[in-house]
Coordinates of C-alpha atoms and ligand atoms in Angstrom, one line a residue:
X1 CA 97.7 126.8 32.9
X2 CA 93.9 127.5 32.3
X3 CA 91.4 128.0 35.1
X4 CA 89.9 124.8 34.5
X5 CA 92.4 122.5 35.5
X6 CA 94.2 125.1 38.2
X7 CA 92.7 124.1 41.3
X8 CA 90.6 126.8 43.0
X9 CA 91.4 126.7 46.6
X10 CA 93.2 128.7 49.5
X11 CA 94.1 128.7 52.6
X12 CA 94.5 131.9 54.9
X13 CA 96.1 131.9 58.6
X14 CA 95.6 135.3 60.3
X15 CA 96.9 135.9 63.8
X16 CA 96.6 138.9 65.7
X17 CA 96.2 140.8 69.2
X18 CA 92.1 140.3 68.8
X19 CA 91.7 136.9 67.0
X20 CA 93.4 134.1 65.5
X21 CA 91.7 132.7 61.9
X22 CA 92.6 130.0 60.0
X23 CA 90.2 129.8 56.9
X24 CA 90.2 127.1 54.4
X25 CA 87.9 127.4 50.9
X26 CA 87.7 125.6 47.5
X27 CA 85.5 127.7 44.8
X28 CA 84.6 124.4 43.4
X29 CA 83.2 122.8 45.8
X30 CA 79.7 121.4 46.6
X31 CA 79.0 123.9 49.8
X32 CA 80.4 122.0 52.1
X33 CA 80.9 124.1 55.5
X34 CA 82.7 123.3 58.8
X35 CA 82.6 126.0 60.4
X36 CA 83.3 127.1 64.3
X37 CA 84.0 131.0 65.0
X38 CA 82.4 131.0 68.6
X39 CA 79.6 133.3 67.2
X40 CA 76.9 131.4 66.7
X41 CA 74.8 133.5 64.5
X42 CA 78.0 134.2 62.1
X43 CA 78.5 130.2 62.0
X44 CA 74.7 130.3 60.4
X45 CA 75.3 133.0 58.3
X46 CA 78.9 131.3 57.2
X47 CA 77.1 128.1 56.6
X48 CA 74.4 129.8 54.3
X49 CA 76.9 131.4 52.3
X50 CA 79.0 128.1 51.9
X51 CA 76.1 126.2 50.7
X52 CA 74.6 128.6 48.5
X53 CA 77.8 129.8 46.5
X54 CA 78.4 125.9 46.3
X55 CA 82.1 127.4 48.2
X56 CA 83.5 124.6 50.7
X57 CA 84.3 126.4 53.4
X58 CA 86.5 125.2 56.9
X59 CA 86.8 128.2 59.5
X60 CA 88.7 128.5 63.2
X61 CA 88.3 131.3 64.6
X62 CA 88.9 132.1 68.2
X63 CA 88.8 136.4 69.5
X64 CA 88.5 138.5 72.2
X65 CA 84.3 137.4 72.3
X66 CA 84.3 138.5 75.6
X67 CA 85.3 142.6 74.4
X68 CA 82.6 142.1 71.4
X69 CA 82.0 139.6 68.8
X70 CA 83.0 142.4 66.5
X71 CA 87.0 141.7 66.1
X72 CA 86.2 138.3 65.2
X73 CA 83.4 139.1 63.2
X74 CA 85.5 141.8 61.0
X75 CA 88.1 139.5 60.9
X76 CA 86.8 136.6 59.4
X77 CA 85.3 138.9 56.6
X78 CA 88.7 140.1 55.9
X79 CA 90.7 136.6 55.4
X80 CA 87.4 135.0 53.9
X81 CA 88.3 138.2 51.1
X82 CA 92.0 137.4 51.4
X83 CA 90.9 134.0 50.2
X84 CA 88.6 134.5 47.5
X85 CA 91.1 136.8 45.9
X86 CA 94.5 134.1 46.5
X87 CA 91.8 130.9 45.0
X88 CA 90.2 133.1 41.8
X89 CA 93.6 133.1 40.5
X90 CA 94.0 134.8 37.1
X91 CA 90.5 135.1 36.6
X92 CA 90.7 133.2 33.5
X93 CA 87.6 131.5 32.6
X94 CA 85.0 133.1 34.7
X95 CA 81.7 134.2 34.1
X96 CA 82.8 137.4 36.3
X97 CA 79.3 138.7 36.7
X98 CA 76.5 137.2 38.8
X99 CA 73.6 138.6 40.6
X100 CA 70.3 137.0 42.8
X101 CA 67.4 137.7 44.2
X102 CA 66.8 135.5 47.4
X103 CA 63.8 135.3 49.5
X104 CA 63.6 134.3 52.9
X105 CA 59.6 134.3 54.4
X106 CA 59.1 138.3 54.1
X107 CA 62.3 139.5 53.8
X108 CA 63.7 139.9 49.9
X109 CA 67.6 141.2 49.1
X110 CA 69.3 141.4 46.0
X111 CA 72.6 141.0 45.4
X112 CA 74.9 141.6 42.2
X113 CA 78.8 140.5 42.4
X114 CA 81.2 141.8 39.8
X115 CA 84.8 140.2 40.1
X116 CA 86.0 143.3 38.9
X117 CA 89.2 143.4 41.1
X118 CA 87.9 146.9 42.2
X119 CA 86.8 146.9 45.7
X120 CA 83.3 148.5 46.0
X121 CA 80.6 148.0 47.9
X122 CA 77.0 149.6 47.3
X123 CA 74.6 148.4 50.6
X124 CA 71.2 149.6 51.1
X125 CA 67.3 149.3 52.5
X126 CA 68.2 147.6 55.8
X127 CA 65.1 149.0 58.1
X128 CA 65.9 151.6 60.5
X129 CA 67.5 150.6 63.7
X130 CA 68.6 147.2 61.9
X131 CA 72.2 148.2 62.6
X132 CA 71.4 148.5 66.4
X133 CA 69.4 144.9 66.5
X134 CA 71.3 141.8 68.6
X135 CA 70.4 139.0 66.2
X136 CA 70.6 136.0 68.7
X137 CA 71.6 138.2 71.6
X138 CA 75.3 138.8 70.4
X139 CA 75.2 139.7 66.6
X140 CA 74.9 143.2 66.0
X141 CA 73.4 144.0 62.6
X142 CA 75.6 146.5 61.9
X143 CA 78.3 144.1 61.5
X144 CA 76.6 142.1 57.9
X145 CA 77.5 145.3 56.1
X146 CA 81.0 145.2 58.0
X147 CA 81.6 141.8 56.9
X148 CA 79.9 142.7 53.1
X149 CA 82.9 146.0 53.1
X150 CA 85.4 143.2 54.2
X151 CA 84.7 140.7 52.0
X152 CA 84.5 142.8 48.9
X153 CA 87.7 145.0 49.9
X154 CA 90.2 142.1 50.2
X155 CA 88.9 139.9 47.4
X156 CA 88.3 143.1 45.1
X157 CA 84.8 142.7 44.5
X158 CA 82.3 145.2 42.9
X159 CA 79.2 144.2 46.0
X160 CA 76.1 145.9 45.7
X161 CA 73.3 144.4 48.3
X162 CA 69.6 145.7 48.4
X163 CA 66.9 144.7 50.7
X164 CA 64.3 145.1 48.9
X165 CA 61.9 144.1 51.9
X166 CA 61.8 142.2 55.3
X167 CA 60.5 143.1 59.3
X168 CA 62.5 140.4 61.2
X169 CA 66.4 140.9 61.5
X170 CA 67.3 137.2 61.3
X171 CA 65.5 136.8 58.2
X172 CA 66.9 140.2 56.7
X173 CA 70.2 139.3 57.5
X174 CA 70.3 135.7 56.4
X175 CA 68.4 136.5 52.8
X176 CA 71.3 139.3 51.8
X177 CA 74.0 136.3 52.8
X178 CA 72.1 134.0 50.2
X179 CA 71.6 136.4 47.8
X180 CA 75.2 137.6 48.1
X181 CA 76.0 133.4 48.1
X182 CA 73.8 133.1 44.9
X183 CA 75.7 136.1 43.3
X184 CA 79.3 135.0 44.1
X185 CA 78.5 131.7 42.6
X186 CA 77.3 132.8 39.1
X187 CA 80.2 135.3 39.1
X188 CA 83.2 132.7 39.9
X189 CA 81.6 130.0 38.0
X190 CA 83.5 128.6 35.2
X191 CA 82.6 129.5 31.9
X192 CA 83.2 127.7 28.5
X193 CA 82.4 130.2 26.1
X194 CA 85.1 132.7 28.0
X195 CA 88.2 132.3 26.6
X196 CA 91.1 133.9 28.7
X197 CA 89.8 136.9 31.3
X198 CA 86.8 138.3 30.9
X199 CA 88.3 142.4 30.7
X200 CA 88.8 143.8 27.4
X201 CA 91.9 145.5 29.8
X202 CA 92.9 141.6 29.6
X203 CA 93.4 141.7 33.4
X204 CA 91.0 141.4 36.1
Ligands
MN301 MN1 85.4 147.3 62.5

């Protein structure tokens, strides 16, 4: 069976002392996002992701919130990897590489995605004391890289993120999920020039 006419979708339940996740995604969607992980601010960023890697995307996620959002947060990250990885399949037919440069007001990030089935992730130029910042009172910026690390590690992703500018942490933090959206999409996108997978290993 070739790429093109394997359908492209997954669907991860995860259930564990610190959250419960049930995560549905097609790769060839049209961004279509419903999307409820009772962090609000990850809902956004989920949404923008969704929309710009032109990924349908359903998430319910329910965690111990009332510890930290940062179980539910991680957690989400790790079965949205688990899903990319179960829907890419084979590989066969993909473009493999993608990368974006995304603008949102003064913040900039770049992002470059290499389905490379090697987990990697390269993330830099946040501003200092980004990390420490609660975006909408509960979102700690810390936690986009520890969603970038989860992501890339359990869908085996080359990820390298750069922000290349910005002052305000929503902005900064919503520009690298675009660019990393806008990077993911040209990587998984189907490709009719590629015959078979895109590795002269002959396995991605
Ligand atoms: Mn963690």
């Amino acid at each position: 069976m070739t790429a093109s006419s394997a359908s492209r979708t997954a669907r991860v339940q995860r259930e564990t002392s610190e959250s419960s996740i049930d995560l549905s995604i097609d790769l060839d969607g049209t961004g279509v996002s419903d999307i409820e992980t009772s962090v609000p601010f990850y809902d956004h960023l989920l949404t923008a992701f969704a929309k710009h890697s032109l990924t349908d995307l359903t998430v319910r996620a329910r965690g111990d919130i009332e510890i930290d959002v940062h179980h539910t947060v991680e957690d989400v990250g790790i079965v949205l990897g688990q899903a990319i990885k179960q829907a890419l399949g084979d590989k066969r037919g993909i473009s493999r590489y993608g990368d974006a440069l995304v603008p949102l007001d003064e913040a900039l990030a770049q992002a470059v995605v290499d389905i490379s089935g090697r987990p990697f992730l390269v993330h830099t130029g946040e501003p200092a004391g980004f990390e420490f910042h609660l975006i909408g009172g509960h979102f700690t910026g810390s936690m986009v890289r520890h969603v970038f690390e989860a992501i890339a590690f359990n869908a085996g992703l080359t990820v390298h993120v750069t922000v290349l500018g910005g002052r305000d942490p929503h902005h900064i933090a919503e520009a690298e999920f675009k660019a990393f959206a806008r990077a993911f999409r040209l990587a998984k996108a189907l490709d009719p020039l590629v015959s078979g997978v895109p590795s002269t290993k002959g396995a991605l």
